[in-house]
Coordinates of C-alpha atoms and ligand atoms in Angstrom, one line a residue:
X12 CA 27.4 -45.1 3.8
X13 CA 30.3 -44.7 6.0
X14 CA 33.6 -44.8 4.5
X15 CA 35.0 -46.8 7.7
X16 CA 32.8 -49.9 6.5
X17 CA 32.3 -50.3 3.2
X18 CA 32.6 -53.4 3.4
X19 CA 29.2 -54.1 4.6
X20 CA 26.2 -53.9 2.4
X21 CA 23.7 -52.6 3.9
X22 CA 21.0 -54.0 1.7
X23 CA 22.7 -58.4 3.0
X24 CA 22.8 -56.8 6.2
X25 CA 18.8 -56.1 6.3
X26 CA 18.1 -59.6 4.6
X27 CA 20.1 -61.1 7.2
X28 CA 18.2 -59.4 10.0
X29 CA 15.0 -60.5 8.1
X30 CA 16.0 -63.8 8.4
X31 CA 16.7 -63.7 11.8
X32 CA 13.8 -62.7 13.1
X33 CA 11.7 -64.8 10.5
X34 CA 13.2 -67.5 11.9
X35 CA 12.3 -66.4 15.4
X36 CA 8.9 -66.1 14.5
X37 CA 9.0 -69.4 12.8
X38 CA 7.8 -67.7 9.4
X39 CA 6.6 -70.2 6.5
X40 CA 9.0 -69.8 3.4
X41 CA 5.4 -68.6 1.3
X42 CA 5.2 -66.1 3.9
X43 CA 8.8 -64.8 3.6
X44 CA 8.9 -65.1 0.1
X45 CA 5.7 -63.1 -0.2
X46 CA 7.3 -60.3 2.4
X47 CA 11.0 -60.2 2.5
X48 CA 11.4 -58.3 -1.1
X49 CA 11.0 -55.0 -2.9
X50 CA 7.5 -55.2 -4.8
X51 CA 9.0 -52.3 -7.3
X52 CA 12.4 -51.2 -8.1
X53 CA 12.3 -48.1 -10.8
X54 CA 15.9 -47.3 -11.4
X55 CA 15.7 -43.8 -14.0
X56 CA 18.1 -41.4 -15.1
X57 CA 17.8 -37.7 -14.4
X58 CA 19.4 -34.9 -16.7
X59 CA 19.5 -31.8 -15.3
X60 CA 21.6 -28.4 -17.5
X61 CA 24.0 -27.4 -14.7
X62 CA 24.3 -23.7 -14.1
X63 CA 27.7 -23.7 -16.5
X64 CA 25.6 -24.5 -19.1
X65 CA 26.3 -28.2 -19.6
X66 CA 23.8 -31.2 -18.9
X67 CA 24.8 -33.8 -15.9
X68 CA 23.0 -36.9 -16.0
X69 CA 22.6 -38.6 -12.2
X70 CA 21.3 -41.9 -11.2
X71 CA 18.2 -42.2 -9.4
X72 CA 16.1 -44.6 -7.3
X73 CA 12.8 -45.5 -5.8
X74 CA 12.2 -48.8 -4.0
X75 CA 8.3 -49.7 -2.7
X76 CA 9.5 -52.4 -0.3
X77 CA 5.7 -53.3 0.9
X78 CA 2.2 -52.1 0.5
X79 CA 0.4 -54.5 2.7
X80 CA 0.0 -52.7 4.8
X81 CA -1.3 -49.7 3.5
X82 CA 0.5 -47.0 0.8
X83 CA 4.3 -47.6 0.8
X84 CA 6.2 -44.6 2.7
X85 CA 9.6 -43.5 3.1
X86 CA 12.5 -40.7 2.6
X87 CA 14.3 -39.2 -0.2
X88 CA 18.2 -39.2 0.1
X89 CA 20.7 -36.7 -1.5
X90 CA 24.5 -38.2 -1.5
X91 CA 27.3 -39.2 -3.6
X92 CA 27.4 -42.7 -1.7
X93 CA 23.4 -43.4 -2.8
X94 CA 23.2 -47.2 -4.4
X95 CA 20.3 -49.1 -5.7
X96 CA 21.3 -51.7 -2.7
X97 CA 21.1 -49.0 0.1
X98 CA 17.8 -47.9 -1.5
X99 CA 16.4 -51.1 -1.0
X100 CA 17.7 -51.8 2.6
X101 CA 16.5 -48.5 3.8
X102 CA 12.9 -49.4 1.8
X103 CA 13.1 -52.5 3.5
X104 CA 13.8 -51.1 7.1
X105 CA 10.7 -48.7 6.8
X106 CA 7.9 -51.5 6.0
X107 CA 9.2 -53.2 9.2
X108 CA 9.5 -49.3 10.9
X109 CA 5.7 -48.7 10.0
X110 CA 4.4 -52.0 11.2
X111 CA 6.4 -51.3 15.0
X112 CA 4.7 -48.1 15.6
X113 CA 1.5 -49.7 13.7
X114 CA 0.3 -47.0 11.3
X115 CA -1.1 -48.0 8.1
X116 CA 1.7 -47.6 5.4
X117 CA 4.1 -49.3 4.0
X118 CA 7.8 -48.9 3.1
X119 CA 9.2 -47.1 0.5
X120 CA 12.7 -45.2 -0.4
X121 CA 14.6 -43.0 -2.4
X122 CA 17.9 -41.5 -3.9
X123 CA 19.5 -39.5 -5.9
X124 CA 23.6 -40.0 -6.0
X125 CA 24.4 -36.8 -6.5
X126 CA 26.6 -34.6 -4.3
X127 CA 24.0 -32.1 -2.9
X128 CA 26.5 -29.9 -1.2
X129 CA 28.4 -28.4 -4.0
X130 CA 25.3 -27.9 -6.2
X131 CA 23.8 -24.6 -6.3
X132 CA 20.1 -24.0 -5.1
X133 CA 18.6 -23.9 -8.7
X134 CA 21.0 -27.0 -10.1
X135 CA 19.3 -29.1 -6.9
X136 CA 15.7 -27.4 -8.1
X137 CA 15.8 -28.6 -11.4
X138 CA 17.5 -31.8 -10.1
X139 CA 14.8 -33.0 -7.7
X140 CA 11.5 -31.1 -10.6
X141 CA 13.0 -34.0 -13.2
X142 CA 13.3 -36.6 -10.8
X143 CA 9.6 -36.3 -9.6
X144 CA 8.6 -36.6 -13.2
X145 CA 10.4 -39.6 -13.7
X146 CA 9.3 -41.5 -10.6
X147 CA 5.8 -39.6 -10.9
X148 CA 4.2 -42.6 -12.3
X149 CA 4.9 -44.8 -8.8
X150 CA 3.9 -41.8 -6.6
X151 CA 0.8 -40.1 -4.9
X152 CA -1.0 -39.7 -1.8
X153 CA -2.7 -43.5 -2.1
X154 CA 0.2 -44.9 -3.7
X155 CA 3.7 -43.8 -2.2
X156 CA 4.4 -40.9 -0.1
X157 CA 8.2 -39.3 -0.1
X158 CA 9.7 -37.4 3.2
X159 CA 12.9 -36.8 3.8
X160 CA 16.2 -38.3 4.5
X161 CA 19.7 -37.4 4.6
X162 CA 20.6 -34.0 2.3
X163 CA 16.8 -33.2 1.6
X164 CA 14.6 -30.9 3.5
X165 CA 11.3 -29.2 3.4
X166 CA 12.4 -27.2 0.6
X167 CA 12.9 -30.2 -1.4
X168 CA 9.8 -31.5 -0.6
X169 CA 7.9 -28.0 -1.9
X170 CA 9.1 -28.3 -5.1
X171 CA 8.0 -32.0 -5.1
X172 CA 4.6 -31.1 -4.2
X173 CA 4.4 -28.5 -6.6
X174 CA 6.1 -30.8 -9.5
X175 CA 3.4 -33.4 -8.6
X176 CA 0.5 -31.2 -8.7
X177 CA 1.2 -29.2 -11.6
X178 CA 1.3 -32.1 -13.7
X179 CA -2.4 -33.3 -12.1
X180 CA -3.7 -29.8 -12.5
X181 CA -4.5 -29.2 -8.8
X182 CA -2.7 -29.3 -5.4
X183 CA -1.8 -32.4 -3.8
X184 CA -0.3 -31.8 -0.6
X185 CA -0.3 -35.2 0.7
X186 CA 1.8 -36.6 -1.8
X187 CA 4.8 -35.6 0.2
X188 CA 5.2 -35.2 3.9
X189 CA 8.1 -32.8 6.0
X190 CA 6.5 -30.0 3.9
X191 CA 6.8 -26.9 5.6
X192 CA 4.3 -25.5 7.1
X193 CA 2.2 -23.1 4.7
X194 CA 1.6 -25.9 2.4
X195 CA 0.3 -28.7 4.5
X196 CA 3.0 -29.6 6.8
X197 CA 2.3 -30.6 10.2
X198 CA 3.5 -28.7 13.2
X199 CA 6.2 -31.0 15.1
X200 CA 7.4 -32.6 12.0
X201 CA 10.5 -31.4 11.7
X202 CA 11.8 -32.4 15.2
X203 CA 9.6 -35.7 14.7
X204 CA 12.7 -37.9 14.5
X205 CA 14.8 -36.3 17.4
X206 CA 11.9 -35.9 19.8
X207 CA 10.8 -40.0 19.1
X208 CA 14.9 -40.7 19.4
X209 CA 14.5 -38.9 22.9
X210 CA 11.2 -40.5 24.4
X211 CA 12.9 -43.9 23.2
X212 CA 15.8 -42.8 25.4
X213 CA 13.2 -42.2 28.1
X214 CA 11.5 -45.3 28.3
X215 CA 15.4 -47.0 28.0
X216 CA 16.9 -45.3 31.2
X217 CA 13.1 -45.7 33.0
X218 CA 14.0 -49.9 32.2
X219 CA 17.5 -50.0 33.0
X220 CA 17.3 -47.5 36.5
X221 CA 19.4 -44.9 34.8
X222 CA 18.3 -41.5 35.1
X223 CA 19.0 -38.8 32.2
X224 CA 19.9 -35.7 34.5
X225 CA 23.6 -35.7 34.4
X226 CA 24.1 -38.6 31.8
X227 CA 26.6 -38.4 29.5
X228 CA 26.0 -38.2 25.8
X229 CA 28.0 -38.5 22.5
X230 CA 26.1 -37.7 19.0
X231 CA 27.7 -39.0 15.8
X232 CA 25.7 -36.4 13.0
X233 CA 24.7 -32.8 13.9
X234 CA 21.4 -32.6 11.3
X235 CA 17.9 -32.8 12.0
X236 CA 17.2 -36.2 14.0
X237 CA 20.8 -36.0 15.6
X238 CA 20.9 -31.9 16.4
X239 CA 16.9 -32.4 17.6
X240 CA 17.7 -35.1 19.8
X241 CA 20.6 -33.7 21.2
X242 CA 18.8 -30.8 22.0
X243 CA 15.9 -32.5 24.0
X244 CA 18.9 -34.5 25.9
X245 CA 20.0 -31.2 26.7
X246 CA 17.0 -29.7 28.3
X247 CA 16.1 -32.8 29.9
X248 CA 19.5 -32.3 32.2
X249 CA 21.9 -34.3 30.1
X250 CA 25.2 -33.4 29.4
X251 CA 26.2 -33.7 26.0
X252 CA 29.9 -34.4 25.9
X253 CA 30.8 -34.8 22.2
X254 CA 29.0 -34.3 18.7
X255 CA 30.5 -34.6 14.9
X256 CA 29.3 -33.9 11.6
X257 CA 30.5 -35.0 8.3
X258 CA 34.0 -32.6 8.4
X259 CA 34.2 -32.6 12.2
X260 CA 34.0 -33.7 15.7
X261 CA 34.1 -31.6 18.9
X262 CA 34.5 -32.3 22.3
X263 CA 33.8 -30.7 26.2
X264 CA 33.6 -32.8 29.5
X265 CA 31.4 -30.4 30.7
X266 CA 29.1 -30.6 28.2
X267 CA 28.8 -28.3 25.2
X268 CA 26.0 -25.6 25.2
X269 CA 23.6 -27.3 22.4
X270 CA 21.4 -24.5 22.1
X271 CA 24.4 -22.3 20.7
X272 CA 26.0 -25.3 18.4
X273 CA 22.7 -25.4 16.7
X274 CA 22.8 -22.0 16.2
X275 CA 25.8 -22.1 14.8
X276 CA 25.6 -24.7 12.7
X277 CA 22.6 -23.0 11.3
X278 CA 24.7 -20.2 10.2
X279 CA 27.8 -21.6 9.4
X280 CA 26.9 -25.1 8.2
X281 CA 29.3 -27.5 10.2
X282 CA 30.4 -28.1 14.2
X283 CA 33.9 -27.2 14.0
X284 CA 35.5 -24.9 16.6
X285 CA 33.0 -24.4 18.6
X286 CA 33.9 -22.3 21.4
X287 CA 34.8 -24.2 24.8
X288 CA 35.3 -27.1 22.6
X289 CA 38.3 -29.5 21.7
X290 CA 38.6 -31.4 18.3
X291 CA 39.0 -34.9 18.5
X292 CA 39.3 -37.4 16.2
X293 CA 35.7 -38.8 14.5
X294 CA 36.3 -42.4 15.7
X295 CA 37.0 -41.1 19.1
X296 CA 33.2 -40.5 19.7
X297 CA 32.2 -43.8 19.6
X298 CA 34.5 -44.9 22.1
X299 CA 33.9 -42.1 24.6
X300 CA 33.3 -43.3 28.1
X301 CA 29.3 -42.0 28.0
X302 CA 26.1 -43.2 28.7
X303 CA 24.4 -42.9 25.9
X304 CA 25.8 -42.7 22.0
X305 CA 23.9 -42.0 19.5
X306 CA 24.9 -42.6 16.2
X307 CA 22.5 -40.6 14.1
X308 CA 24.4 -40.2 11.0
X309 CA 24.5 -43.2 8.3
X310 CA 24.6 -46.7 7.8
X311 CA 27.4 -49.0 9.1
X312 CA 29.0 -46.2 11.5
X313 CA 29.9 -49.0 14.5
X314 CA 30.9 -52.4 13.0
X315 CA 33.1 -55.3 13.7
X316 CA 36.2 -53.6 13.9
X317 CA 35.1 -50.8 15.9
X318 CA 32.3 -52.1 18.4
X319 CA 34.2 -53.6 21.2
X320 CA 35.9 -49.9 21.6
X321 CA 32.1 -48.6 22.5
X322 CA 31.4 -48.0 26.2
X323 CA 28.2 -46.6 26.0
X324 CA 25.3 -48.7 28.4
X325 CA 22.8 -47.3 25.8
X326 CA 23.1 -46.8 21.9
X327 CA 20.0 -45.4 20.6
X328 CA 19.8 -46.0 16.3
X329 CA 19.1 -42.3 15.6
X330 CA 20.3 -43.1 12.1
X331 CA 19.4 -46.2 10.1
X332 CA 21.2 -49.2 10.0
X333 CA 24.2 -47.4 12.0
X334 CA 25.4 -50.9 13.8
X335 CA 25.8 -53.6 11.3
X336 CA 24.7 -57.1 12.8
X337 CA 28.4 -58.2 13.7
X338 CA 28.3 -55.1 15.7
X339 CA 24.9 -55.8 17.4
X340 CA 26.8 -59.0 19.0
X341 CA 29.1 -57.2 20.1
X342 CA 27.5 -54.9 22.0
X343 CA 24.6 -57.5 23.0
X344 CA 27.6 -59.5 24.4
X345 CA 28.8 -56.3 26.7
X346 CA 25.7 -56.0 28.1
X347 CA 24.8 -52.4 26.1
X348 CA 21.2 -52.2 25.6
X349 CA 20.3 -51.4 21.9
X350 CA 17.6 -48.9 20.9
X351 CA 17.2 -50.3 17.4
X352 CA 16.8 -47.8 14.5
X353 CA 13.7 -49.4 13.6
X354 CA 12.2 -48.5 16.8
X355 CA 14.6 -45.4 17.8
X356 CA 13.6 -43.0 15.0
X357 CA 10.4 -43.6 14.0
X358 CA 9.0 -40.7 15.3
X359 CA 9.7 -39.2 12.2
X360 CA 7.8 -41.7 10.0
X361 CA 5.0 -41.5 12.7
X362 CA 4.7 -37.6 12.5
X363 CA 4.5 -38.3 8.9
X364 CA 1.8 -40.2 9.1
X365 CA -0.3 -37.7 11.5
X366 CA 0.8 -34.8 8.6
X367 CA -1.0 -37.4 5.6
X368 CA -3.9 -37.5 7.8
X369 CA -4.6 -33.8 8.6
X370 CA -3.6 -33.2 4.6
X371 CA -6.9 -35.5 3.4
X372 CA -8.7 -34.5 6.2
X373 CA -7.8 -30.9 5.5
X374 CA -7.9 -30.2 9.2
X375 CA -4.9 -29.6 11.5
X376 CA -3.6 -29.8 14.9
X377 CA -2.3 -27.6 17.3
X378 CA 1.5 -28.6 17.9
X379 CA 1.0 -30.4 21.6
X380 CA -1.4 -32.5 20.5
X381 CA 1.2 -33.5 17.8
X382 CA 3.5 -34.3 20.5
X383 CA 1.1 -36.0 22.8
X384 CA 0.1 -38.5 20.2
X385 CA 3.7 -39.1 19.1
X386 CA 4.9 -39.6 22.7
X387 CA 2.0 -42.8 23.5
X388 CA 2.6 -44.2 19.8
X389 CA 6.7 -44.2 20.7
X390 CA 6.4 -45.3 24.5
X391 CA 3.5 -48.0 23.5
X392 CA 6.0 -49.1 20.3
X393 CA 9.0 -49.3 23.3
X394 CA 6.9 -51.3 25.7
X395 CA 6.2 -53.9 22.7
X396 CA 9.3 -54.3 21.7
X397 CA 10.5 -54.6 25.1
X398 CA 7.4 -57.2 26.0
X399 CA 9.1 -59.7 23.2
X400 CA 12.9 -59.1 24.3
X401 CA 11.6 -60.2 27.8
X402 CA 9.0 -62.8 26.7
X403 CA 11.5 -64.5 24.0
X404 CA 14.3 -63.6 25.6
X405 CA 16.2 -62.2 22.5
X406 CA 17.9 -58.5 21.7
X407 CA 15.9 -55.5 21.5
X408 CA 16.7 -55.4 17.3
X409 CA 15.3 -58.9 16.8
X410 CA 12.1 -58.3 18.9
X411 CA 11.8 -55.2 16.9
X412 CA 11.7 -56.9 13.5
X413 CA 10.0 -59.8 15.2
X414 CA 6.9 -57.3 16.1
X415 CA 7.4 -55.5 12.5
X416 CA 7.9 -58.5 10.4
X417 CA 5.2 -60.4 12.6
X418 CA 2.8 -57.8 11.7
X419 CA 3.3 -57.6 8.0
X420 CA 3.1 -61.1 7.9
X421 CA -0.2 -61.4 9.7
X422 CA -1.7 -58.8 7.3
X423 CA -0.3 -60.6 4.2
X424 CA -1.7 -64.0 5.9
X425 CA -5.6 -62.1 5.8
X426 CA -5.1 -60.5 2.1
X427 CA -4.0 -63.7 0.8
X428 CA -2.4 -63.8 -2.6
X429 CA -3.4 -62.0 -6.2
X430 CA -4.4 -64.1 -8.5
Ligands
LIG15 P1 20.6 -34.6 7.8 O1 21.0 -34.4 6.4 O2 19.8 -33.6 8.4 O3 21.9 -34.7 8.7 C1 22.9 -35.7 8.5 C2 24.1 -35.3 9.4 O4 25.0 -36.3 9.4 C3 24.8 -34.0 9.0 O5 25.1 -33.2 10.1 C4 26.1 -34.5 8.4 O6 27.1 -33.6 8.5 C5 26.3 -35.7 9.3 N1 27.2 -36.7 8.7 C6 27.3 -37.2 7.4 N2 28.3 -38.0 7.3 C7 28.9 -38.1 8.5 C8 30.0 -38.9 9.1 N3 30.7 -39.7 8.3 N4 30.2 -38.7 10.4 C9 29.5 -37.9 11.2 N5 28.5 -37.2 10.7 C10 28.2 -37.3 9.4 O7 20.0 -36.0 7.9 P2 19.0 -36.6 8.9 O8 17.6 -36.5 8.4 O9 19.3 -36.1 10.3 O10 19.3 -38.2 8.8 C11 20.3 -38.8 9.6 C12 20.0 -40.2 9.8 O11 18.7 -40.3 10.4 C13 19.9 -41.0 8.5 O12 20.4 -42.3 8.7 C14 18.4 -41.0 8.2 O13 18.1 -42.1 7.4 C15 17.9 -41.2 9.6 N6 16.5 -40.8 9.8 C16 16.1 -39.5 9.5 C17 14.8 -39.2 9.6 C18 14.2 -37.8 9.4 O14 13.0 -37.6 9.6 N7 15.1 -36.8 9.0 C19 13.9 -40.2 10.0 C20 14.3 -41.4 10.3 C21 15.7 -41.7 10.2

């Protein structure tokens, strides 16, 4: 999480917003009892023989929030900061995430506290082999799927794959999704998450009478949903005024040429000095005077000390759990209208989904297709959401989980409960 709020956990904050919108929905404590917690925690320890030769033990996670409504689902995360409590709020955050867009999964996550970016390519290799063997016995196509999150990539989810079905004896691509392309992935997946985070944005200016051609955009997090995002913003006619990555923050008026910081950042791994850029300080993004922020790196980035400095009309949760609910009043009480995370990125979870499918159908689709479903699942997900804000008359984040969390609980209602 964010060093400027540690403060908050994230895993309180997501019960709290749980009970928030239980309460709106007037939830019977059997029915939040039966919904609000992880079903399975697996907690294991991973050794891996570093490439000096020695052995490095790291801690490791996987949380199955929910499988009500179908196999639980949900990222792997790389980063010194990983807890068992963050695991489980971001578990928690994907059962309600699934339920919004309404495909059939659950929610699921996982760690590894481990610091990805001073590890070599074969240390993180042997790493993430052992840590699918240890959480093999929770995972599987039916079961629990893994994607990823923050540090992890398609690479990472190769070597899961192939971990996974070496040790069944053949290959299994849909145990994972975000795999690239020649084994299973889906075309579109890897801008899933930027490219929902933009139709979100869409559907928010087409509500509030803003248009996007000319409007002013700051992007806390430069990697895949921030970076794809920015870049659709871009095209679209937006000016992109300010982006930061985890050493850096840059800055141009005029807008900064995305196409070329992507490029760069590609090559060079990080933002900083970017030609026809300024540094500025990291907290200085979220206070720019801009349109639209969009906080698309980790938990807890705007919170109660920092929120009343944000100006932005729109703040669309590229990231999870990026405003903490002290924050949310905040900006609820200056009038900004909230994309929640929830909402905001699940077009990443939703591509997912549409990769599962054409792995056990062992037929896939042609890229625009991809899109074209993704764009009526995230508009149709919006206009929900936005239906109970107007309807109930409460913030975009609590009609989210009120539509997620309503959902779940309807399904849990029909199965009843085992024995
Ligand atoms: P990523 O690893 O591709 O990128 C993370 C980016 O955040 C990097 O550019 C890193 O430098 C930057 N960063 C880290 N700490 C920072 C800090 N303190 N200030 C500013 N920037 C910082 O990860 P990602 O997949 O883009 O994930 C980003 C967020 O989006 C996470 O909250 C993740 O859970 C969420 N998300 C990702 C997906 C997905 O499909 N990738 C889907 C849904 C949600």
């Amino acid at each position: 999480m964010l060093t400027t709020a540690v403060k908050d956990n994230a895993y309180t904050l997501a019960l709290e917003n749980f009970d928030t919108a239980a309460d709106a929905l007037d939830l019977s404590q059997d029915i939040r009892e039966m919904i609000k917690y992880p079903e399975r925690i697996l907690t294991v320890t991973v050794p891996v023989r570093m490439d000096d030769g020695h052995i490095h033990r790291f801690e490791a996670y996987r949380v199955q929030h929910s499988s009500v409504r179908g196999p639980a689902k949900g990222g792997i995360r790389y980063h010194p900061q990983v807890t068992l409590d963050e695991v489980k709020a971001l578990a928690t955050w994907m059962t309600w995430k699934c339920a919004v867009v309404n495909i059939p999964f659950g929610g699921a996550k996982g760690g590894v506290t481990c610091d990805p970016k001073h590890m070599s390519q074969g240390e993180l290799e042997r790493m993430t082999r052992r840590y699918t063997s240890a959480i093999l016995p929770l995972i599987g196509p039916e079961q629990d799927i893994p994607a990823p999150d923050v540090y992890t990539n398609p690479q990472t989810m190769a070597w899961i794959m192939d971990t996974y079905s070496m040790t069944k004896g053949y290959p299994i691509p849909g145990v994972v999704t975000g795999k690239p392309i020649s084994l299973g992935g889906s075309l579109g997946r890897n801008e899933a998450t930027g490219r929902g985070v933009f139709y979100t944005i869409q559907c928010a200016c087409e509500h509030l009478g803003m248009t996007l051609r000319g409007a002013t955009v700051a992007v806390q997090g430069f990697g895949n949903a921030g970076s794809i995002a920015a870049q659709l913003l871009h095209e679209a006619g937006a000016k992109i005024v300010a982006v930061s990555d985890s050493t850096s923050c840059i800055y141009n008026r005029n807008g900064l040429n995305i196409p070329e910081l992507i490029h760069m950042k590609l090559l060079t791994g990080h933002v900083e000095k970017f030609p026809e850029s300024e540094p500025i300080d990291p907290s200085e993004l979220l206070a720019l005077k801009c349109d639209i922020l969009v906080p698309a790196a980790l938990e807890n980035a705007v919170h109660a000390d920092n929120a009343g400095a944000v100006r932005a009309k729109i703040v669309a949760e590229a990231a999870n759990g990026p405003l903490t609910p002290a924050a949310d009043r905040i900006l609820e009480s200056r009038g900004a209208f909230v994309i929640p995370d929830i909402l905001c990125n699940a077009g990443g979870v939703t591509v997912s989904y549409f990769e599962w499918v054409q792995d056990e159908q062992h037929l896939f689709w042609e890229a625009q297709d991809v899109y074209d479903r993704l764009e009526r699942v995230m508009k149709t997900a919006f206009r929900d959401v936005l239906k109970i804000r107007t309807e109930r008359k409460v913030p975009m984040r609590i009609a989210a989980n009120m539509l997620g969390i309503g959902r779940v609980a309807d399904a849990v209602q029909i199965r009843g409960i085992y024995p």
